[in-house]
Coordinates of C-alpha atoms and ligand atoms in Angstrom, one line a residue:
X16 CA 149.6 131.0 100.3
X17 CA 150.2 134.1 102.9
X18 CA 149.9 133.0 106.2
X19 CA 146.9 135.8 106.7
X20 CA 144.7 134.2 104.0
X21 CA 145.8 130.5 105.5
X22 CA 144.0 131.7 109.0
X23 CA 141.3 133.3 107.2
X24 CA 140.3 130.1 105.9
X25 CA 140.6 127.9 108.8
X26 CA 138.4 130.5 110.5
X27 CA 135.5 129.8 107.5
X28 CA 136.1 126.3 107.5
X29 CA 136.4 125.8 111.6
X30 CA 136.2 122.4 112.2
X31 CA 135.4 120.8 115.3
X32 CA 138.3 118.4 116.5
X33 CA 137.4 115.4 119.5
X34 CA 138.8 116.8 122.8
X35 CA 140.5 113.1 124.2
X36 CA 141.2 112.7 128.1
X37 CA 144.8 111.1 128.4
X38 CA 145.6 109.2 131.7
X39 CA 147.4 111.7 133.9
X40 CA 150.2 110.0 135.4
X41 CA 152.1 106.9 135.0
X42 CA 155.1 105.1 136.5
X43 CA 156.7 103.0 134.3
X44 CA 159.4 100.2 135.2
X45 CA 160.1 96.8 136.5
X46 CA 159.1 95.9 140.1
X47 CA 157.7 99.8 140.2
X48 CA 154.3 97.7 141.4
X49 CA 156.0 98.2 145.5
X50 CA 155.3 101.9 144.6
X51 CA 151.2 101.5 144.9
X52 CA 151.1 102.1 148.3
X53 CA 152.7 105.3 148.7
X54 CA 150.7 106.2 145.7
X55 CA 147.3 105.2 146.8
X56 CA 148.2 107.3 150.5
X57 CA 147.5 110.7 149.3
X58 CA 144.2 109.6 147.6
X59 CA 142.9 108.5 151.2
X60 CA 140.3 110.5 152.1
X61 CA 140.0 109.2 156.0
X62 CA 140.1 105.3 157.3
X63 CA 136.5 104.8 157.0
X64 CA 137.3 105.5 153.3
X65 CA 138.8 102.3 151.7
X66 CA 140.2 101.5 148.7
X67 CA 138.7 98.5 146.4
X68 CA 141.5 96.5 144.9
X69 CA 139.8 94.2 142.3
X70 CA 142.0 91.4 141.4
X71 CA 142.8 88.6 138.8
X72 CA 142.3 85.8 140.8
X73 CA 145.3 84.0 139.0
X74 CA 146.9 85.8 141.9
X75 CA 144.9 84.7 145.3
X76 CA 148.6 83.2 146.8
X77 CA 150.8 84.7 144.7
X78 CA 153.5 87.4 145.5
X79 CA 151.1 90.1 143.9
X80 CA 148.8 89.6 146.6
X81 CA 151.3 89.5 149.5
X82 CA 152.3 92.9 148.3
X83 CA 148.9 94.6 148.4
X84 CA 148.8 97.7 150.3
X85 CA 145.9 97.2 151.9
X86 CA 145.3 98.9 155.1
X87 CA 142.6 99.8 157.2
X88 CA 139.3 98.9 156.2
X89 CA 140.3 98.2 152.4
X90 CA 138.5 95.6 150.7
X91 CA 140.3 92.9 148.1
X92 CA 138.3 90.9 145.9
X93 CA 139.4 88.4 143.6
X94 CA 137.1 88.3 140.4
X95 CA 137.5 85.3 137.7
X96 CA 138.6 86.7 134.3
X97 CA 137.3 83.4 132.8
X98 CA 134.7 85.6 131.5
X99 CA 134.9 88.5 129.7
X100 CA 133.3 91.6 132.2
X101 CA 129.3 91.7 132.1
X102 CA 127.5 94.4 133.3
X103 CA 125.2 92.8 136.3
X104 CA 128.7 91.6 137.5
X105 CA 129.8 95.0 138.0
X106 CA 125.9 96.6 139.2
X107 CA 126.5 93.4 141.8
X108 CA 130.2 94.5 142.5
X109 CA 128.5 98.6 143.4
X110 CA 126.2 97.0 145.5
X111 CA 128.2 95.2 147.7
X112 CA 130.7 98.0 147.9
X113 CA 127.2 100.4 148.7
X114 CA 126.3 97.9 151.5
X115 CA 129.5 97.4 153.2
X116 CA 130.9 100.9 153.6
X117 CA 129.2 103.6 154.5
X118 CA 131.8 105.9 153.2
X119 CA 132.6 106.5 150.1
X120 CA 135.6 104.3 148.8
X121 CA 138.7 106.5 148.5
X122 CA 139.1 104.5 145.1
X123 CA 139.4 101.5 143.0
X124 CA 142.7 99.1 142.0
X125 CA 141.9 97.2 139.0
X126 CA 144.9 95.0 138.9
X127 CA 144.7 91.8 136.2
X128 CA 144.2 91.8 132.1
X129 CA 141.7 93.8 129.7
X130 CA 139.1 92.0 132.0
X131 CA 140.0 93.1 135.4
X132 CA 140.8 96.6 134.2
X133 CA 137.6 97.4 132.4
X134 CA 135.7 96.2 135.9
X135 CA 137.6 98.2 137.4
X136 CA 136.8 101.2 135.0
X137 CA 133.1 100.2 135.3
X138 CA 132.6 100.2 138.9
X139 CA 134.6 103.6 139.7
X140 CA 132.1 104.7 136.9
X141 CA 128.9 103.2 138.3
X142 CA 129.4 104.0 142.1
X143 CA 128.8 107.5 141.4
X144 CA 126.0 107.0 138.8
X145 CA 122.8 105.7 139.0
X146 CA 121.0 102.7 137.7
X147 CA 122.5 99.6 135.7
X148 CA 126.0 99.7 133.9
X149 CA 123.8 98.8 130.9
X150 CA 122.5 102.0 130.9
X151 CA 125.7 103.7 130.0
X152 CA 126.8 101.6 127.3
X153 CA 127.5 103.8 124.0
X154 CA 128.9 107.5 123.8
X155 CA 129.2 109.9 126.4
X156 CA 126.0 109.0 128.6
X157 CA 127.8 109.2 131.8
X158 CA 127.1 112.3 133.7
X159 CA 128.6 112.4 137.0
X160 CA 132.4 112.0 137.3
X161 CA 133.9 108.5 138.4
X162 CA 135.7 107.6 141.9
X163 CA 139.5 107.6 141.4
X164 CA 140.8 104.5 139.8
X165 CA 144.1 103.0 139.1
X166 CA 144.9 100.6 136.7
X167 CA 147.9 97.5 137.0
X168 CA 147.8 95.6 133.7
X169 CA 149.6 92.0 134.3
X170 CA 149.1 91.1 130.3
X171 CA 150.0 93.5 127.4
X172 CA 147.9 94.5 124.6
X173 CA 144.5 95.4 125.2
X174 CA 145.2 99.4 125.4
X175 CA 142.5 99.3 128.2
X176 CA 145.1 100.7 130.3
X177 CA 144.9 103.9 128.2
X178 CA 141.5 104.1 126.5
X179 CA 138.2 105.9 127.5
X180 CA 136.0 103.1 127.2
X181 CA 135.4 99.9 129.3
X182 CA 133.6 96.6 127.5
X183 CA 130.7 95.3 128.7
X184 CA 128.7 92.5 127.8
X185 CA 125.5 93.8 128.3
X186 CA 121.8 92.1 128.1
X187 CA 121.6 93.0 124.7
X188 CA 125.0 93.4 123.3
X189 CA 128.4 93.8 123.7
X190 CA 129.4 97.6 124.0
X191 CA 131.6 99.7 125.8
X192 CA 130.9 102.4 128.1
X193 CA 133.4 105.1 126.2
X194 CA 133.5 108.5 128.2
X195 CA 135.6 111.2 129.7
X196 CA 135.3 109.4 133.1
X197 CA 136.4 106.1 131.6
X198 CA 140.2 106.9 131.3
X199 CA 142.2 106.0 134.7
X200 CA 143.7 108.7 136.7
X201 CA 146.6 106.6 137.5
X202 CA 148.6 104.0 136.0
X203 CA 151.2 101.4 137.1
X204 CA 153.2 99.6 133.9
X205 CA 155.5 97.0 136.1
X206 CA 156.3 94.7 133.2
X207 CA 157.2 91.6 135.8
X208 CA 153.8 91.7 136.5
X209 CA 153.4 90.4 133.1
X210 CA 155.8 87.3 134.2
X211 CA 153.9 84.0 134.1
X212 CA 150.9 84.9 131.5
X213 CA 150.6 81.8 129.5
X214 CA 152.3 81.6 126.3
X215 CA 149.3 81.1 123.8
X216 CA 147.2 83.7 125.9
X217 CA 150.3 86.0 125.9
X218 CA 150.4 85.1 122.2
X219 CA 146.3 86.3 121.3
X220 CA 146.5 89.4 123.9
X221 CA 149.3 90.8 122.2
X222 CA 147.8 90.3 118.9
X223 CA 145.0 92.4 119.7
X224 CA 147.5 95.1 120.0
X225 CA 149.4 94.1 116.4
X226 CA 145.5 94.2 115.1
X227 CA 144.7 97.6 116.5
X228 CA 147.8 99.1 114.9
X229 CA 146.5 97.2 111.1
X230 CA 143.0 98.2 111.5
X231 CA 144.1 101.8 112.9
X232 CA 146.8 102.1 110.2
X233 CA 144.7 101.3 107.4
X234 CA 141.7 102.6 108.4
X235 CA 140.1 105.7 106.7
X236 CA 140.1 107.8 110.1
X237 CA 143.6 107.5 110.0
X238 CA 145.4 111.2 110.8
X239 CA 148.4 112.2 112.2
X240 CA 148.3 111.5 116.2
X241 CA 147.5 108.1 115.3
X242 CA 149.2 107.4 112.7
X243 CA 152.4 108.2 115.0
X244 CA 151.5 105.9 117.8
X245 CA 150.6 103.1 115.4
X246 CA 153.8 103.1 113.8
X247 CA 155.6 102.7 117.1
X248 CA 153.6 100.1 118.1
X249 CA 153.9 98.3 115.1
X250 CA 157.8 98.6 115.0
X251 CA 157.6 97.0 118.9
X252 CA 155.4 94.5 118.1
X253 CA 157.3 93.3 115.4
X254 CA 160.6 93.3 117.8
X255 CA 158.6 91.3 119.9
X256 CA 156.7 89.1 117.8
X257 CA 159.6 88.9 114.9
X258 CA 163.0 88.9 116.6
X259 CA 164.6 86.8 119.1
X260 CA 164.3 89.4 122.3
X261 CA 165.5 88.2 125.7
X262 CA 162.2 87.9 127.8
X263 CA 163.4 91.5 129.9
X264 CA 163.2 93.3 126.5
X265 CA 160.1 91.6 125.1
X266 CA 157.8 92.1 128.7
X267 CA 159.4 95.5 128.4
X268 CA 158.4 96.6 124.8
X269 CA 155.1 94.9 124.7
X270 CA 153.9 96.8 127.5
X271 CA 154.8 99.5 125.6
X272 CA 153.4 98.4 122.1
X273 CA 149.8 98.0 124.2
X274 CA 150.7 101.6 125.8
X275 CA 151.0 103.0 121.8
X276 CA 148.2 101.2 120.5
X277 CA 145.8 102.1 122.9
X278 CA 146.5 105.7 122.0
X279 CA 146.7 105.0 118.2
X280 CA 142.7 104.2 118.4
X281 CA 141.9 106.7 120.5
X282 CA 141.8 109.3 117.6
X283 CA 140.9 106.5 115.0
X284 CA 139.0 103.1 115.3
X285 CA 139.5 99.3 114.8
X286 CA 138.4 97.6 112.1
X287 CA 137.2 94.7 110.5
X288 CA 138.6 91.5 112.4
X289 CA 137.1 93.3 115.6
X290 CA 133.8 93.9 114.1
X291 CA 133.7 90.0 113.7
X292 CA 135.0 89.2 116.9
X293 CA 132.1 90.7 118.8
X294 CA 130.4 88.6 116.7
X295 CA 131.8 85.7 118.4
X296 CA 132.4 86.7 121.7
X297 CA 128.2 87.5 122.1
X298 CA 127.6 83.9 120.4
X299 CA 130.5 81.5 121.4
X300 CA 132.0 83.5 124.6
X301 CA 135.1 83.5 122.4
X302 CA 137.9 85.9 124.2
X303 CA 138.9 89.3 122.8
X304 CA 142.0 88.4 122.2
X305 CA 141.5 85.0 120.7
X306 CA 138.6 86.1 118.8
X307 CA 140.6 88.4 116.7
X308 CA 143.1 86.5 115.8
X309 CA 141.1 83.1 114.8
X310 CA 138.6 85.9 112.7
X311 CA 142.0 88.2 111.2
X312 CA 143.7 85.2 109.7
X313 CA 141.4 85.4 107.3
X314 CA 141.1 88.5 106.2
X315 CA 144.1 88.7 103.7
X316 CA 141.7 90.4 100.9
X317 CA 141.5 93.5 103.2
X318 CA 144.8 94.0 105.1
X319 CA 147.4 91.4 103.3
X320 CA 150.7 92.8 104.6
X321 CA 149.1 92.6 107.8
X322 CA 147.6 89.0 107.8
X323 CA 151.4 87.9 106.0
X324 CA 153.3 89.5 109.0
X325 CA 150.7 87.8 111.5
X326 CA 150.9 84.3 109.8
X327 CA 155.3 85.0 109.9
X328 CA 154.3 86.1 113.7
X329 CA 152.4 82.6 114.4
X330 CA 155.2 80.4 113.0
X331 CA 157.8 82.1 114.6
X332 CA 156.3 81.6 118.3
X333 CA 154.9 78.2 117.3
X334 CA 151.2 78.8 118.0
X335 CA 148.2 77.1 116.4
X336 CA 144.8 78.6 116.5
X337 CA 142.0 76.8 117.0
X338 CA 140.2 75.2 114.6
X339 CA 136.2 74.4 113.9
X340 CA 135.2 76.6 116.4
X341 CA 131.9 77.8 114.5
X342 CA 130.9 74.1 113.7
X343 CA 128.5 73.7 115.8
X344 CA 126.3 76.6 115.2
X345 CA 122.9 76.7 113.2
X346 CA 122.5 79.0 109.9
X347 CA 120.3 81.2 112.5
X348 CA 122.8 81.5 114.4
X349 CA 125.4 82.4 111.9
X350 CA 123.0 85.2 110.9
X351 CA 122.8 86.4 114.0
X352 CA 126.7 86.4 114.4
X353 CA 126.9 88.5 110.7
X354 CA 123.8 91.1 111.9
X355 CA 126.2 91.8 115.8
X356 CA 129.1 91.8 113.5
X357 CA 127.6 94.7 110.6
X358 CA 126.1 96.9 113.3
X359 CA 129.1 98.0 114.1
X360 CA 129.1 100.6 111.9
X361 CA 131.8 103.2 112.8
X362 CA 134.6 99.8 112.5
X363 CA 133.4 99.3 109.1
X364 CA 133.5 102.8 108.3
X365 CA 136.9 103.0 109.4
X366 CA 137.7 99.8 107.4
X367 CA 136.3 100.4 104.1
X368 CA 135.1 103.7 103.8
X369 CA 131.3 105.7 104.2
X370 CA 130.1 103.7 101.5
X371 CA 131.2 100.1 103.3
X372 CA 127.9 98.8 102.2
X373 CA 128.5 98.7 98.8
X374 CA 131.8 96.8 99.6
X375 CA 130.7 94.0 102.2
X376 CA 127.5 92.2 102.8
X377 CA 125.9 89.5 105.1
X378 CA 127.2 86.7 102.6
X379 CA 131.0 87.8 102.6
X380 CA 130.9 88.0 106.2
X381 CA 129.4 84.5 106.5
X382 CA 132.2 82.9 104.3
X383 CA 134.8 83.9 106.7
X384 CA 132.9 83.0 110.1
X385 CA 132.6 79.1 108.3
X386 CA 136.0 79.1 108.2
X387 CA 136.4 79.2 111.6
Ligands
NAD7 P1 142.0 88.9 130.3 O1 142.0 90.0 131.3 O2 140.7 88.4 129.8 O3 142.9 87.7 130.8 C1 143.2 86.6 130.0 C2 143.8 85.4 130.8 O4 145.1 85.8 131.2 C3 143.0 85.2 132.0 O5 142.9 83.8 132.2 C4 143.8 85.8 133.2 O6 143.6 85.2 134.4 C5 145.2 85.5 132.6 N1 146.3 86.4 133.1 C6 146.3 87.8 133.2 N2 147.5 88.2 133.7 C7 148.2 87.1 134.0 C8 149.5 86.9 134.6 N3 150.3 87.9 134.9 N4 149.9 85.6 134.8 C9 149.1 84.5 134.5 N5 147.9 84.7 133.9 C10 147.4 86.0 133.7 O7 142.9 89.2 129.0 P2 143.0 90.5 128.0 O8 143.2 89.9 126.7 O9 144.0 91.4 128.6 O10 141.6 91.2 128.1 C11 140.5 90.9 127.3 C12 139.4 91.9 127.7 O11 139.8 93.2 127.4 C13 138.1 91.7 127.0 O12 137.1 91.7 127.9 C14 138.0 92.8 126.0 O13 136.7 93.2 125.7 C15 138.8 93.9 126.8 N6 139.3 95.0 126.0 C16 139.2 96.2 126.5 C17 139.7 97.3 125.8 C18 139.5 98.7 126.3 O14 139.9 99.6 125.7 N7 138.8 98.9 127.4 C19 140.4 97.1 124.6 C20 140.6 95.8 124.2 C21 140.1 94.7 124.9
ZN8 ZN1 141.1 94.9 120.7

């Protein structure tokens, strides 16, 4: 075809491609972390401004918080990531900024896992809108732009660190907050921050970044942008996961894997095992992380090189998942856990195509959870 009739029919056809935020800047690099300081000093707006690091409290007396540059009248709060980030936690984390300072905060650290950096997301959002956090949950509902906000993961493979949407459990459900003011405007990868994460956590949070390359890989949104960030990510996590890497390497390369997959969704979705996972995280408070894993194990009829490379993945690092964690829950309740599960529609989309009805029901769905 001549290249004038090629532009004549894109210009018929015109279709309408997403326009993604990207984080702006990064540092990247082992003990880079010393570098927040003289990051953080242009963003100052006066001393009466401060900045709001949120912390993992895994670090109250740790190095990490001996090296916080806080000065002036900067506020650090340590915040639990027991629990996964509701959103009257962060309406009650505005507040108290709103009635402490009568500034404005020059920003917002979030320094900790996928927990601590969605809060972190969340309340740079919220301080500049108004009402509940649960009012934002879905697409593009925020209207006013957020405060600045940096994000320091210490745990790799979330993709928080990169994506436009924050997760919140909210009164009703669990649902992110996905919009152009999400995405941070700064972030630090110091992969010796990631020194110390237990092994079985480090174990299910970097699975969720082996999942998001599966589900994005074989999902029906798949195109080109995120096809090539899956790939890498899937090579690293394999390095990591697979191979016998010395621990500088492995911090090193999952950080990365995390970095990769987060952009690999971006332009595509997850999938099934996270569709289910909400599912148990709304019912049974099960973790992210954990929840995928205990929910992907299962699902060899839909990914099957993907669930054999995990269950290689789970020998080799010696992990056992947890077992009879739905026992105790009534058929009600199992119900309820299928309904969260199928009303995530664009995941099953992504899975099994627009007609994923035809392919997956209430009963399918129910099998796997009794597994659990
Ligand atoms: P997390 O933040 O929940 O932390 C898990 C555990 O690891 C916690 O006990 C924490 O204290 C501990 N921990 C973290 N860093 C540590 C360190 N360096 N040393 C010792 N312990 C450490 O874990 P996560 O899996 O990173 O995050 C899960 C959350 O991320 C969920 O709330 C999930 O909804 C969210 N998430 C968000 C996105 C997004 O794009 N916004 C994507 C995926 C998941
Ligand atoms: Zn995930």
């Amino acid at each position: 075809m001549g290249l004038k009739k090629e532009i004549e029919i894109n210009k018929r056809v015109k279709p309408v491609y997403r326009n993604f935020p990207m984080v702006p800047r990064v540092v990247f690099g082992a003990g880079s972390f010393h570098q927040l300081g003289d990051i953080l000093l242009p963003f100052r707006k006066n001393a009466d401004a401060p900045i709001i690091f949120l912390v993992d409290d895994v670090f109250e007396g740790s190095e990490i918080k001996r090296q916080l540059p806080a000065i002036f009248n900067d506020l650090i709060l340590f915040i639990s990531a027991d629990e996964e980030p509701k959103t009257q936690q962060v309406d009650a984390i505005v507040e108290r900024i709103r009635q402490e300072f009568n500034e404005v905060p020059s920003g917002i650290v979030g320094i900790g896992g996928g927990t601590l950096l969605d809060l972190a997301k969340a309340v740079s959002i919220m301080y500049t809108n108004k009402g509940s956090a649960a009012k934002y949950q879905g697409w593009d509902l925020v209207q006013k732009p957020s405060l600045y906000h940096v994000g320091i993961p210490t745990i790799s493979g979330t993709g928080a660190e990169v994506s436009r949407t924050t997760v919140l459990m909210g009164p009703e459900m669990k649902l992110g907050i996905n919009s152009d003011y999400t995405t941070f405007d700064q972030v630090i990868l110091d992969p010796d921050l990631t020194i110390g994460v237990p092994k079985d956590q480090w174990f299910y949070t970097g699975m969720d970044c082996f999942i998001h390359c599966i589900e994005s890989l074989n999902g029906t949104y798949l195109n080109t942008f995120s096809q090539s960030y899956g790939e890498k990510a899937l090579e690293l996590c394999k390095e990591v996961f697979l191979d016998s890497l010395d621990p500088v390497s492995s911090r090193e390369k999952l950080m990365m894997a995390s970095w990769h997959g987060g952009m690999s969704i971006a332009y595509s979705q997850v999938g099934i095992a996270h569709a289910m996972s909400y599912g148990l995280s709304f019912l049974l408070g099960i973790r992210h992380g954990l929840g995928n894993c205990v929910v992907f194990q299962y699902l060899q009829d839909y990914y099957p090189e993907g669930v054999a490379l995990f269950r290689q993945m789970l020998k080799k690092q010696n992990i056992e998942l947890p077992v009879n964690l739905c026992a105790s829950l009534t058929e009600d309740e199992f119900d309820q856990m299928c309904e969260i599960s199928l009303r995530m529609e664009p995941l099953w989309e992504n899975a099994l195509g627009s007609r994923w009805r035809q392919r997956i029901d209430k009963n399918a769905l129910k099998e796997i959870y009794k597994k659990i």
